[in-house]
mmCIF file of C-alpha atoms in Angstrom:
data_model
loop_
_atom_site.group_PDB
_atom_site.id
_atom_site.type_symbol
_atom_site.label_atom_id
_atom_site.label_comp_id
_atom_site.label_asym_id
_atom_site.label_seq_id
_atom_site.Cartn_x
_atom_site.Cartn_y
_atom_site.Cartn_z
ATOM 1 C CA MET A 1 -31.525 71.173 -9.111
ATOM 2 C CA ALA A 2 -33.026 74.497 -8.051
ATOM 3 C CA THR A 3 -33.980 76.909 -10.775
ATOM 4 C CA LEU A 4 -32.612 80.438 -10.987
ATOM 5 C CA LEU A 5 -35.817 81.884 -9.488
ATOM 6 C CA GLU A 6 -35.724 79.381 -6.623
ATOM 7 C CA ARG A 7 -32.091 80.248 -5.851
ATOM 8 C CA LEU A 8 -33.002 83.928 -5.967
ATOM 9 C CA GLY A 9 -35.790 83.325 -3.447
ATOM 10 C CA ILE A 10 -33.428 81.488 -1.108
ATOM 11 C CA GLN A 11 -30.889 84.292 -1.283
ATOM 12 C CA LYS A 12 -33.569 86.913 -0.666
ATOM 13 C CA ARG A 13 -34.746 85.149 2.490
ATOM 14 C CA ALA A 14 -31.182 84.636 3.681
ATOM 15 C CA ARG A 15 -29.818 88.111 3.168
ATOM 16 C CA VAL A 16 -32.687 90.384 4.336
ATOM 17 C CA GLY A 17 -31.985 92.838 1.554
ATOM 18 C CA LYS A 18 -28.164 92.672 1.891
ATOM 19 C CA PHE A 19 -27.535 92.364 -1.828
ATOM 20 C CA ASP A 20 -24.196 93.292 -3.331
ATOM 21 C CA SER A 21 -24.326 94.030 -7.049
ATOM 22 C CA GLN A 22 -20.756 92.761 -7.434
ATOM 23 C CA THR A 23 -21.382 89.368 -5.833
ATOM 24 C CA ILE A 24 -25.042 88.456 -6.278
ATOM 25 C CA GLY A 25 -24.356 86.814 -9.638
ATOM 26 C CA ALA A 26 -21.824 84.468 -8.108
ATOM 27 C CA GLU A 27 -24.122 83.721 -5.169
ATOM 28 C CA LEU A 28 -26.849 82.672 -7.594
ATOM 29 C CA GLY A 29 -24.432 80.471 -9.507
ATOM 30 C CA VAL A 30 -24.609 82.571 -12.681
ATOM 31 C CA TYR A 31 -20.864 83.259 -12.968
ATOM 32 C CA GLY A 32 -17.610 82.825 -11.088
ATOM 33 C CA MET A 33 -16.762 85.481 -8.547
ATOM 34 C CA THR A 34 -12.988 85.492 -9.045
ATOM 35 C CA ALA A 35 -10.626 85.682 -11.993
ATOM 36 C CA SER A 36 -9.628 82.071 -11.273
ATOM 37 C CA GLY A 37 -13.218 81.021 -11.981
ATOM 38 C CA ILE A 38 -13.849 79.955 -8.376
ATOM 39 C CA THR A 39 -16.870 81.181 -6.438
ATOM 40 C CA VAL A 40 -15.844 82.314 -2.939
ATOM 41 C CA SER A 41 -18.341 82.883 -0.135
ATOM 42 C CA GLU A 42 -17.765 83.171 3.605
ATOM 43 C CA GLN A 43 -19.009 79.633 4.279
ATOM 44 C CA GLY A 44 -17.230 78.209 1.256
ATOM 45 C CA ALA A 45 -13.937 79.812 2.297
ATOM 46 C CA LEU A 46 -13.958 77.681 5.463
ATOM 47 C CA ALA A 47 -13.190 74.694 3.229
ATOM 48 C CA ILE A 48 -9.730 76.225 2.781
ATOM 49 C CA SER A 49 -7.787 74.773 5.692
ATOM 50 C CA THR A 50 -5.690 77.878 6.390
ATOM 51 C CA VAL A 51 -8.787 80.115 6.520
ATOM 52 C CA TYR A 52 -10.473 77.781 8.990
ATOM 53 C CA ALA A 53 -7.281 77.478 11.050
ATOM 54 C CA CYS A 54 -6.784 81.268 11.271
ATOM 55 C CA ILE A 55 -10.394 81.956 12.279
ATOM 56 C CA TYR A 56 -10.297 79.128 14.795
ATOM 57 C CA ARG A 57 -6.965 80.272 16.238
ATOM 58 C CA ILE A 58 -8.097 83.861 16.848
ATOM 59 C CA ALA A 59 -11.659 83.095 17.993
ATOM 60 C CA SER A 60 -10.729 80.203 20.290
ATOM 61 C CA THR A 61 -7.764 82.046 21.810
ATOM 62 C CA VAL A 62 -9.528 85.274 22.708
ATOM 63 C CA SER A 63 -12.739 83.529 23.838
ATOM 64 C CA SER A 64 -10.730 81.286 26.187
ATOM 65 C CA LEU A 65 -9.566 84.369 28.101
ATOM 66 C CA SER A 66 -11.993 85.113 30.924
ATOM 67 C CA LEU A 67 -13.960 88.319 30.380
ATOM 68 C CA ASN A 68 -14.327 89.749 33.890
ATOM 69 C CA ILE A 69 -16.227 92.711 35.299
ATOM 70 C CA TYR A 70 -14.141 94.743 37.758
ATOM 71 C CA LEU A 71 -14.946 97.371 40.382
ATOM 72 C CA ARG A 72 -12.366 100.049 41.144
ATOM 73 C CA GLU A 73 -12.658 101.719 44.569
ATOM 74 C CA GLY A 74 -9.804 104.127 45.133
ATOM 75 C CA ASN A 75 -6.612 102.122 44.707
ATOM 76 C CA ARG A 76 -8.326 98.759 45.132
ATOM 77 C CA VAL A 77 -9.668 96.691 42.246
ATOM 78 C CA THR A 78 -11.949 93.727 42.915
ATOM 79 C CA LEU A 79 -14.166 91.456 40.844
ATOM 80 C CA ALA A 80 -17.686 92.894 40.573
ATOM 81 C CA GLU A 81 -19.331 89.508 41.099
ATOM 82 C CA SER A 82 -22.680 91.050 42.043
ATOM 83 C CA HIS A 83 -22.943 93.041 38.813
ATOM 84 C CA PRO A 84 -25.600 91.623 36.427
ATOM 85 C CA ALA A 85 -23.099 91.495 33.544
ATOM 86 C CA TYR A 86 -20.575 89.409 35.494
ATOM 87 C CA ASP A 87 -22.226 86.002 35.060
ATOM 88 C CA LEU A 88 -23.292 86.820 31.485
ATOM 89 C CA CYS A 89 -19.728 87.557 30.422
ATOM 90 C CA LYS A 90 -17.866 84.915 32.389
ATOM 91 C CA TYR A 91 -20.163 81.936 32.798
ATOM 92 C CA GLU A 92 -23.569 81.810 31.142
ATOM 93 C CA PRO A 93 -24.696 84.405 28.570
ATOM 94 C CA ASN A 94 -27.921 82.467 27.985
ATOM 95 C CA SER A 95 -29.622 79.214 28.972
ATOM 96 C CA TYR A 96 -28.176 77.126 26.130
ATOM 97 C CA GLN A 97 -24.523 78.205 25.744
ATOM 98 C CA THR A 98 -21.368 78.451 27.784
ATOM 99 C CA ALA A 99 -19.447 81.709 27.766
ATOM 100 C CA MET A 100 -16.626 80.320 25.633
ATOM 101 C CA GLU A 101 -18.966 78.903 22.988
ATOM 102 C CA PHE A 102 -20.876 82.189 22.852
ATOM 103 C CA TRP A 103 -17.834 84.454 22.507
ATOM 104 C CA GLU A 104 -16.136 82.040 20.099
ATOM 105 C CA ARG A 105 -19.096 82.192 17.715
ATOM 106 C CA LEU A 106 -19.381 85.972 18.045
ATOM 107 C CA TYR A 107 -15.699 86.427 17.197
ATOM 108 C CA SER A 108 -15.985 83.912 14.332
ATOM 109 C CA SER A 109 -18.858 85.877 12.832
ATOM 110 C CA ALA A 110 -16.876 89.121 13.040
ATOM 111 C CA LEU A 111 -13.854 87.453 11.454
ATOM 112 C CA MET A 112 -15.911 85.949 8.630
ATOM 113 C CA TYR A 113 -18.488 88.631 7.854
ATOM 114 C CA GLY A 114 -16.913 91.740 9.341
ATOM 115 C CA VAL A 115 -19.564 92.071 12.087
ATOM 116 C CA GLY A 116 -20.964 89.802 14.788
ATOM 117 C CA TYR A 117 -24.314 90.489 16.482
ATOM 118 C CA ALA A 118 -25.840 89.491 19.832
ATOM 119 C CA MET A 119 -29.172 90.752 21.143
ATOM 120 C CA ILE A 120 -29.375 91.904 24.768
ATOM 121 C CA THR A 121 -32.455 90.959 26.800
ATOM 122 C CA ARG A 122 -33.179 93.144 29.832
ATOM 123 C CA ASP A 123 -35.480 92.880 32.833
ATOM 124 C CA ASN A 124 -37.999 95.515 33.905
ATOM 125 C CA SER A 125 -35.221 97.431 35.669
ATOM 126 C CA GLY A 126 -33.128 97.645 32.507
ATOM 127 C CA ARG A 127 -30.482 95.208 33.733
ATOM 128 C CA PRO A 128 -29.102 92.715 31.179
ATOM 129 C CA VAL A 129 -30.270 89.149 31.823
ATOM 130 C CA ALA A 130 -29.361 87.314 28.585
ATOM 131 C CA LEU A 131 -27.266 87.563 25.425
ATOM 132 C CA ASP A 132 -28.451 85.755 22.284
ATOM 133 C CA LEU A 133 -26.386 85.347 19.128
ATOM 134 C CA LEU A 134 -27.909 86.459 15.840
ATOM 135 C CA ASP A 135 -27.043 85.223 12.385
ATOM 136 C CA TYR A 136 -25.314 87.880 10.301
ATOM 137 C CA TYR A 137 -27.898 87.584 7.506
ATOM 138 C CA ASP A 138 -30.788 88.005 9.965
ATOM 139 C CA VAL A 139 -29.718 91.543 10.905
ATOM 140 C CA GLU A 140 -29.945 94.676 8.795
ATOM 141 C CA PRO A 141 -28.693 98.000 10.263
ATOM 142 C CA LYS A 142 -30.844 100.980 9.322
ATOM 143 C CA LEU A 143 -30.657 104.715 9.899
ATOM 144 C CA VAL A 144 -33.936 106.162 11.188
ATOM 145 C CA GLY A 145 -33.527 109.908 11.432
ATOM 146 C CA ASN A 146 -30.269 110.347 13.308
ATOM 147 C CA GLU A 147 -30.530 107.015 15.115
ATOM 148 C CA LYS A 148 -29.115 103.685 14.037
ATOM 149 C CA VAL A 149 -31.474 100.754 14.615
ATOM 150 C CA TYR A 150 -31.438 97.091 13.615
ATOM 151 C CA SER A 151 -34.103 95.174 11.730
ATOM 152 C CA VAL A 152 -33.972 91.562 12.938
ATOM 153 C CA ARG A 153 -35.860 88.747 11.247
ATOM 154 C CA ASP A 154 -38.667 87.298 13.415
ATOM 155 C CA VAL A 155 -37.935 89.925 16.082
ATOM 156 C CA GLY A 156 -38.530 93.361 14.581
ATOM 157 C CA VAL A 157 -36.694 96.589 15.289
ATOM 158 C CA VAL A 158 -33.987 96.470 17.966
ATOM 159 C CA ARG A 159 -32.608 99.666 19.463
ATOM 160 C CA PRO A 160 -28.809 100.163 19.506
ATOM 161 C CA GLU A 161 -28.470 99.870 23.282
ATOM 162 C CA ASN A 162 -29.897 96.343 23.043
ATOM 163 C CA MET A 163 -27.541 95.129 20.312
ATOM 164 C CA LEU A 164 -24.030 93.944 21.156
ATOM 165 C CA GLU A 165 -21.985 94.515 18.013
ATOM 166 C CA LEU A 166 -18.433 93.291 17.441
ATOM 167 C CA ALA A 167 -16.930 94.691 14.240
ATOM 168 C CA ASN A 168 -13.550 94.539 12.556
ATOM 169 C CA ILE A 169 -11.800 97.324 10.668
ATOM 170 C CA MET A 170 -14.134 98.970 8.100
ATOM 171 C CA ARG A 171 -16.882 96.491 9.145
ATOM 172 C CA MET A 172 -16.230 94.465 5.980
ATOM 173 C CA SER A 173 -15.702 90.752 5.441
ATOM 174 C CA PRO A 174 -11.989 90.017 4.911
ATOM 175 C CA LEU A 175 -13.043 86.925 2.962
ATOM 176 C CA ARG A 176 -14.872 89.067 0.411
ATOM 177 C CA LEU A 177 -12.217 91.767 0.324
ATOM 178 C CA HIS A 178 -9.590 89.134 -0.508
ATOM 179 C CA ARG A 179 -11.748 86.839 -2.623
ATOM 180 C CA GLU A 180 -9.219 86.870 -5.496
ATOM 181 C CA ASN A 181 -6.526 85.559 -3.154
ATOM 182 C CA LEU A 182 -8.863 82.918 -1.795
ATOM 183 C CA GLY A 183 -10.058 82.020 -5.284
ATOM 184 C CA LEU A 184 -6.482 81.292 -6.335
ATOM 185 C CA THR A 185 -5.979 79.208 -3.180
ATOM 186 C CA LYS A 186 -9.145 77.196 -3.841
ATOM 187 C CA ALA A 187 -8.172 76.754 -7.509
ATOM 188 C CA ALA A 188 -4.798 75.291 -6.483
ATOM 189 C CA GLN A 189 -6.549 73.032 -3.970
ATOM 190 C CA ASP A 190 -9.025 71.821 -6.615
ATOM 191 C CA PHE A 191 -6.179 71.245 -9.069
ATOM 192 C CA GLY A 192 -4.451 68.981 -6.567
ATOM 193 C CA ALA A 193 -7.666 67.051 -5.890
ATOM 194 C CA GLU A 194 -8.288 66.545 -9.606
ATOM 195 C CA TYR A 195 -4.675 65.584 -10.280
ATOM 196 C CA PHE A 196 -4.567 62.872 -7.632
ATOM 197 C CA GLY A 197 -8.120 61.842 -8.487
ATOM 198 C CA ASN A 198 -6.820 60.948 -11.948
ATOM 199 C CA GLY A 199 -4.367 58.478 -10.455
ATOM 200 C CA GLY A 200 -1.603 61.011 -10.009
ATOM 201 C CA GLN A 201 -0.995 61.281 -13.746
ATOM 202 C CA ALA A 202 -1.738 64.148 -16.090
ATOM 203 C CA THR A 203 -4.364 63.598 -18.775
ATOM 204 C CA GLY A 204 -2.824 62.793 -22.138
ATOM 205 C CA ILE A 205 -3.347 61.236 -25.565
ATOM 206 C CA LEU A 206 -2.964 57.563 -26.522
ATOM 207 C CA LYS A 207 -1.698 57.104 -30.073
ATOM 208 C CA PRO A 208 -1.851 53.570 -31.578
ATOM 209 C CA LYS A 209 0.982 52.612 -33.884
ATOM 210 C CA ASN A 210 -1.454 50.590 -35.975
ATOM 211 C CA PRO A 211 -5.157 51.114 -36.728
ATOM 212 C CA LEU A 212 -7.494 49.611 -34.096
ATOM 213 C CA LYS A 213 -10.715 47.728 -34.575
ATOM 214 C CA PRO A 214 -13.857 49.004 -32.755
ATOM 215 C CA GLU A 215 -13.760 46.128 -30.263
ATOM 216 C CA GLN A 216 -10.112 46.897 -29.514
ATOM 217 C CA VAL A 217 -11.011 50.523 -28.792
ATOM 218 C CA ASP A 218 -13.724 49.414 -26.327
ATOM 219 C CA THR A 219 -11.348 46.996 -24.622
ATOM 220 C CA LEU A 220 -8.678 49.687 -24.377
ATOM 221 C CA ARG A 221 -11.112 52.209 -22.909
ATOM 222 C CA LYS A 222 -12.326 49.785 -20.240
ATOM 223 C CA SER A 223 -8.780 48.739 -19.389
ATOM 224 C CA TRP A 224 -7.694 52.360 -18.934
ATOM 225 C CA LYS A 225 -10.751 53.359 -16.888
ATOM 226 C CA HIS A 226 -10.786 50.401 -14.512
ATOM 227 C CA GLY A 227 -7.072 49.734 -14.304
ATOM 228 C CA GLY A 228 -6.698 51.767 -11.101
ATOM 229 C CA PRO A 229 -3.876 54.236 -10.254
ATOM 230 C CA GLY A 230 -0.328 53.630 -11.325
ATOM 231 C CA VAL A 231 0.886 51.685 -14.372
ATOM 232 C CA LYS A 232 -1.787 50.826 -16.959
ATOM 233 C CA PHE A 233 -1.801 47.559 -18.979
ATOM 234 C CA LEU A 234 -3.088 48.294 -22.446
ATOM 235 C CA GLY A 235 -2.478 45.084 -24.355
ATOM 236 C CA VAL A 236 -1.700 46.884 -27.619
ATOM 237 C CA ASP A 237 1.263 48.760 -28.999
ATOM 238 C CA MET A 238 0.599 52.474 -28.287
ATOM 239 C CA ASP A 239 2.379 55.742 -27.584
ATOM 240 C CA TYR A 240 1.324 58.142 -24.794
ATOM 241 C CA GLN A 241 1.673 61.917 -25.093
ATOM 242 C CA SER A 242 1.064 64.165 -22.069
ATOM 243 C CA ILE A 243 -0.945 67.307 -22.715
ATOM 244 C CA GLN A 244 -0.796 68.844 -19.220
ATOM 245 C CA LEU A 245 1.831 70.390 -17.010
ATOM 246 C CA GLN A 246 3.148 68.290 -14.180
ATOM 247 C CA PRO A 247 2.626 69.760 -10.698
ATOM 248 C CA GLU A 248 6.320 70.539 -10.305
ATOM 249 C CA GLU A 249 6.257 72.421 -13.637
ATOM 250 C CA ALA A 250 3.273 74.462 -12.470
ATOM 251 C CA GLN A 251 5.041 75.140 -9.103
ATOM 252 C CA PHE A 252 2.054 73.561 -7.359
ATOM 253 C CA ILE A 253 3.645 73.130 -3.929
ATOM 254 C CA GLU A 254 5.167 76.621 -3.940
ATOM 255 C CA THR A 255 1.843 78.169 -4.946
ATOM 256 C CA ARG A 256 -0.069 76.452 -2.165
ATOM 257 C CA LYS A 257 2.532 77.433 0.430
ATOM 258 C CA PHE A 258 2.588 81.069 -0.705
ATOM 259 C CA GLN A 259 -1.236 81.259 -0.661
ATOM 260 C CA ALA A 260 -1.312 79.816 2.845
ATOM 261 C CA GLU A 261 1.114 82.545 3.941
ATOM 262 C CA GLU A 262 -1.092 85.145 2.216
ATOM 263 C CA ILE A 263 -4.096 84.014 4.263
ATOM 264 C CA CYS A 264 -2.026 84.201 7.460
ATOM 265 C CA ARG A 265 -1.121 87.757 6.462
ATOM 266 C CA ILE A 266 -4.801 88.654 5.965
ATOM 267 C CA PHE A 267 -5.722 87.522 9.486
ATOM 268 C CA SER A 268 -2.439 88.615 11.096
ATOM 269 C CA VAL A 269 -1.666 85.115 12.372
ATOM 270 C CA PRO A 270 1.933 83.804 12.467
ATOM 271 C CA PRO A 271 2.173 80.837 10.047
ATOM 272 C CA ASP A 272 3.691 78.710 12.802
ATOM 273 C CA LEU A 273 0.410 78.875 14.766
ATOM 274 C CA VAL A 274 -1.586 77.291 11.942
ATOM 275 C CA GLN A 275 1.021 74.686 10.977
ATOM 276 C CA VAL A 276 2.221 76.548 7.892
ATOM 277 C CA PRO A 277 5.996 76.111 7.457
ATOM 278 C CA GLY A 278 7.631 79.501 7.837
ATOM 279 C CA GLN A 279 10.756 81.130 9.180
ATOM 280 C CA SER A 280 10.209 80.069 12.796
ATOM 281 C CA THR A 281 13.132 78.835 14.864
ATOM 282 C CA PHE A 282 13.486 77.823 18.496
ATOM 283 C CA ASN A 283 14.931 81.287 19.127
ATOM 284 C CA ASN A 284 12.083 83.377 17.708
ATOM 285 C CA VAL A 285 8.938 81.253 18.051
ATOM 286 C CA GLU A 286 8.160 82.625 21.525
ATOM 287 C CA GLN A 287 8.501 86.200 20.244
ATOM 288 C CA GLN A 288 6.103 85.373 17.418
ATOM 289 C CA HIS A 289 3.565 84.150 19.951
ATOM 290 C CA ILE A 290 3.955 87.336 21.982
ATOM 291 C CA GLN A 291 3.474 89.429 18.836
ATOM 292 C CA PHE A 292 0.335 87.419 18.052
ATOM 293 C CA ALA A 293 -1.009 88.170 21.533
ATOM 294 C CA ARG A 294 -0.094 91.847 21.336
ATOM 295 C CA HIS A 295 -0.969 92.723 17.740
ATOM 296 C CA THR A 296 -3.820 90.309 16.954
ATOM 297 C CA ILE A 297 -5.546 89.121 20.133
ATOM 298 C CA GLN A 298 -5.321 92.336 22.165
ATOM 299 C CA PRO A 299 -7.005 94.588 19.541
ATOM 300 C CA TRP A 300 -9.895 92.122 19.255
ATOM 301 C CA ALA A 301 -10.160 91.939 23.047
ATOM 302 C CA VAL A 302 -10.251 95.740 23.354
ATOM 303 C CA ARG A 303 -13.001 95.976 20.714
ATOM 304 C CA LEU A 304 -15.224 93.683 22.765
ATOM 305 C CA GLN A 305 -14.333 95.281 26.113
ATOM 306 C CA GLN A 306 -15.345 98.719 24.891
ATOM 307 C CA GLU A 307 -18.612 97.386 23.463
ATOM 308 C CA VAL A 308 -19.423 95.551 26.709
ATOM 309 C CA ASP A 309 -18.686 98.716 28.716
ATOM 310 C CA ARG A 310 -21.071 100.696 26.491
ATOM 311 C CA LYS A 311 -23.942 98.211 26.353
ATOM 312 C CA LEU A 312 -23.845 96.075 29.532
ATOM 313 C CA ILE A 313 -22.570 98.570 32.125
ATOM 314 C CA ALA A 314 -24.736 101.566 32.984
ATOM 315 C CA SER A 315 -23.241 104.986 32.310
ATOM 316 C CA PHE A 316 -23.528 105.960 35.994
ATOM 317 C CA ASP A 317 -21.391 102.936 36.952
ATOM 318 C CA ARG A 318 -18.552 103.832 34.591
ATOM 319 C CA PRO A 319 -15.584 104.191 34.885
ATOM 320 C CA GLN A 320 -15.554 102.566 38.332
ATOM 321 C CA VAL A 321 -17.088 99.413 36.820
ATOM 322 C CA TYR A 322 -15.434 98.102 33.661
ATOM 323 C CA SER A 323 -14.738 94.896 31.729
ATOM 324 C CA ARG A 324 -11.364 93.384 30.907
ATOM 325 C CA HIS A 325 -10.061 90.139 29.484
ATOM 326 C CA ASP A 326 -7.648 88.277 31.727
ATOM 327 C CA MET A 327 -4.590 88.179 29.445
ATOM 328 C CA THR A 328 -2.307 86.618 32.087
ATOM 329 C CA ASP A 329 -2.374 83.110 30.636
ATOM 330 C CA LEU A 330 -1.634 84.449 27.161
ATOM 331 C CA TYR A 331 1.623 86.081 28.219
ATOM 332 C CA ARG A 332 2.828 83.497 30.716
ATOM 333 C CA GLY A 333 5.917 81.634 29.551
ATOM 334 C CA ASP A 334 7.284 78.237 30.420
ATOM 335 C CA MET A 335 7.881 77.043 33.994
ATOM 336 C CA ALA A 336 11.421 78.456 34.175
ATOM 337 C CA ALA A 337 10.332 81.896 32.922
ATOM 338 C CA ARG A 338 7.406 82.000 35.345
ATOM 339 C CA ALA A 339 9.585 80.964 38.286
ATOM 340 C CA ASN A 340 12.032 83.737 37.464
ATOM 341 C CA PHE A 341 9.187 86.266 37.168
ATOM 342 C CA TYR A 342 7.689 85.340 40.538
ATOM 343 C CA THR A 343 11.119 85.457 42.193
ATOM 344 C CA GLN A 344 11.691 89.008 40.999
ATOM 345 C CA MET A 345 8.153 90.141 41.914
ATOM 346 C CA LEU A 346 8.428 88.627 45.402
ATOM 347 C CA GLN A 347 11.872 90.076 46.074
ATOM 348 C CA ALA A 348 10.754 93.533 44.933
ATOM 349 C CA GLY A 349 7.646 93.420 47.127
ATOM 350 C CA VAL A 350 5.279 93.730 44.165
ATOM 351 C CA LEU A 351 3.524 90.422 44.942
ATOM 352 C CA SER A 352 2.924 88.580 48.174
ATOM 353 C CA ILE A 353 3.392 84.822 48.413
ATOM 354 C CA ASN A 354 -0.361 84.260 48.368
ATOM 355 C CA GLU A 355 -0.824 86.540 45.363
ATOM 356 C CA ALA A 356 1.786 84.526 43.466
ATOM 357 C CA ARG A 357 0.113 81.272 44.560
ATOM 358 C CA ALA A 358 -3.284 82.560 43.418
ATOM 359 C CA LYS A 359 -1.915 83.134 39.904
ATOM 360 C CA GLU A 360 -0.991 79.439 39.839
ATOM 361 C CA ASP A 361 -4.431 78.421 41.227
ATOM 362 C CA LEU A 362 -2.880 77.333 44.529
ATOM 363 C CA ASN A 363 -4.467 77.802 47.949
ATOM 364 C CA PRO A 364 -3.137 80.536 50.275
ATOM 365 C CA VAL A 365 -0.773 79.723 53.143
ATOM 366 C CA ALA A 366 -0.682 81.169 56.632
ATOM 367 C CA GLY A 367 1.385 84.351 56.806
ATOM 368 C CA GLY A 368 1.579 84.573 53.017
ATOM 369 C CA ASP A 369 -0.238 87.904 52.671
ATOM 370 C CA ILE A 370 2.654 90.129 53.767
ATOM 371 C CA HIS A 371 4.853 91.833 51.175
ATOM 372 C CA THR A 372 8.597 91.452 51.578
ATOM 373 C CA VAL A 373 11.655 93.052 50.028
ATOM 374 C CA GLN A 374 15.014 91.485 49.287
ATOM 375 C CA VAL A 375 16.863 92.932 52.300
ATOM 376 C CA ASN A 376 16.559 90.007 54.730
ATOM 377 C CA GLN A 377 13.040 89.472 53.314
ATOM 378 C CA ILE A 378 11.456 91.649 55.995
ATOM 379 C CA ALA A 379 7.884 92.953 55.905
ATOM 380 C CA LEU A 380 7.372 96.316 54.208
ATOM 381 C CA SER A 381 5.632 97.579 57.335
ATOM 382 C CA GLU A 382 8.868 96.976 59.280
ATOM 383 C CA PHE A 383 11.189 98.365 56.613
ATOM 384 C CA GLY A 384 11.173 101.914 58.009
ATOM 385 C CA ALA A 385 12.137 100.793 61.501
ATOM 386 C CA TYR A 386 14.783 98.483 60.057
ATOM 387 C CA SER A 387 16.277 101.326 58.007
ATOM 388 C CA GLN A 388 16.351 103.582 61.053
ATOM 389 C CA LYS A 389 18.043 100.852 63.070
ATOM 390 C CA ILE A 390 20.759 100.456 60.425
ATOM 391 C CA ALA A 391 21.200 104.224 60.278
ATOM 392 C CA ASN A 392 21.591 104.436 64.081
ATOM 393 C CA GLU A 393 24.112 101.618 64.109
ATOM 394 C CA ASN A 394 26.145 103.264 61.345
ATOM 395 C CA SER A 395 26.142 106.649 63.107
ATOM 396 C CA GLY A 396 27.199 105.047 66.400
ATOM 397 C CA SER A 397 30.181 103.333 64.794
ATOM 398 C CA ILE A 398 31.629 106.572 63.444
#
């Protein structure tokens, strides 16, 4: 086992000076961090299933939405596929990661520690050519004069324009802010493990009705220890007295369910999305998913979009060039809802047939680029002449 000085050395190397006087004792194993006596760290909190599920749900959802670079020219918006940031954001941020893996880890770091870091590598022209994730404990922000810089282990000082930084509200770890909540959750989890590890029975006292000989005590001890879960065969006349609360008396199930809901509240994730029984019904589950997209995923997406616009798109290209997550898949409903949406958009002339087919990843069809309206489904370009024709016919019949 490592000594106190060895653990201190490990922590010093890991944290690059990021010591917190309120938590360093717990990190060194000197005392428990929470009132429940449970030490809670960011990595340790992932052992709580609801914490892992919430972080996974947010990070995997938002990173699965394509982050595109767009070019706006007048009223037309097209993909800026020739922009150097396009491939970095959508396909390959570096030589060893896919875009989804990269963004998923960056979001996970921000959700766990409060901030996620990625270093930007540029060519001689200043264009971004690679994005590399950095461990939270390898980066230390510093203020040099009026400029914020970053001290990175094994790299040195990195200027702010070369550091992609994704931060949550207040730039603080939600797992540390709510460590008392998580400590109670972990304590309930450990209680359940210990309870069932003891054969599903509470620890108690065996009281013999008659005095026992030493060899009888040894036989009784071995029989109790190796008898396995369930009913124990003692072989002597004894009474058993429980000295612990049963799980139902301690409201074990209710406590674990409430703590799971508390964690969902911390991360703003509907319990239904992480398999926590809640108040979901067939009538409101879709609305809960829409609220999750609108109030949880969209704010995270906007945080990254604004940071990408600042760091990966040159100031002289903005605002014509900008980044945006494709949120279409997140809001699309079931087949019936989508069919109804396309019908309305086609009849109103908002979408052409080929535009609707493109949203379903279908190939275009001949003549499918014209926009039609509901009146006889005529082309918009012919609508004026058609209206005039109807007007002339009506005036001639009077």
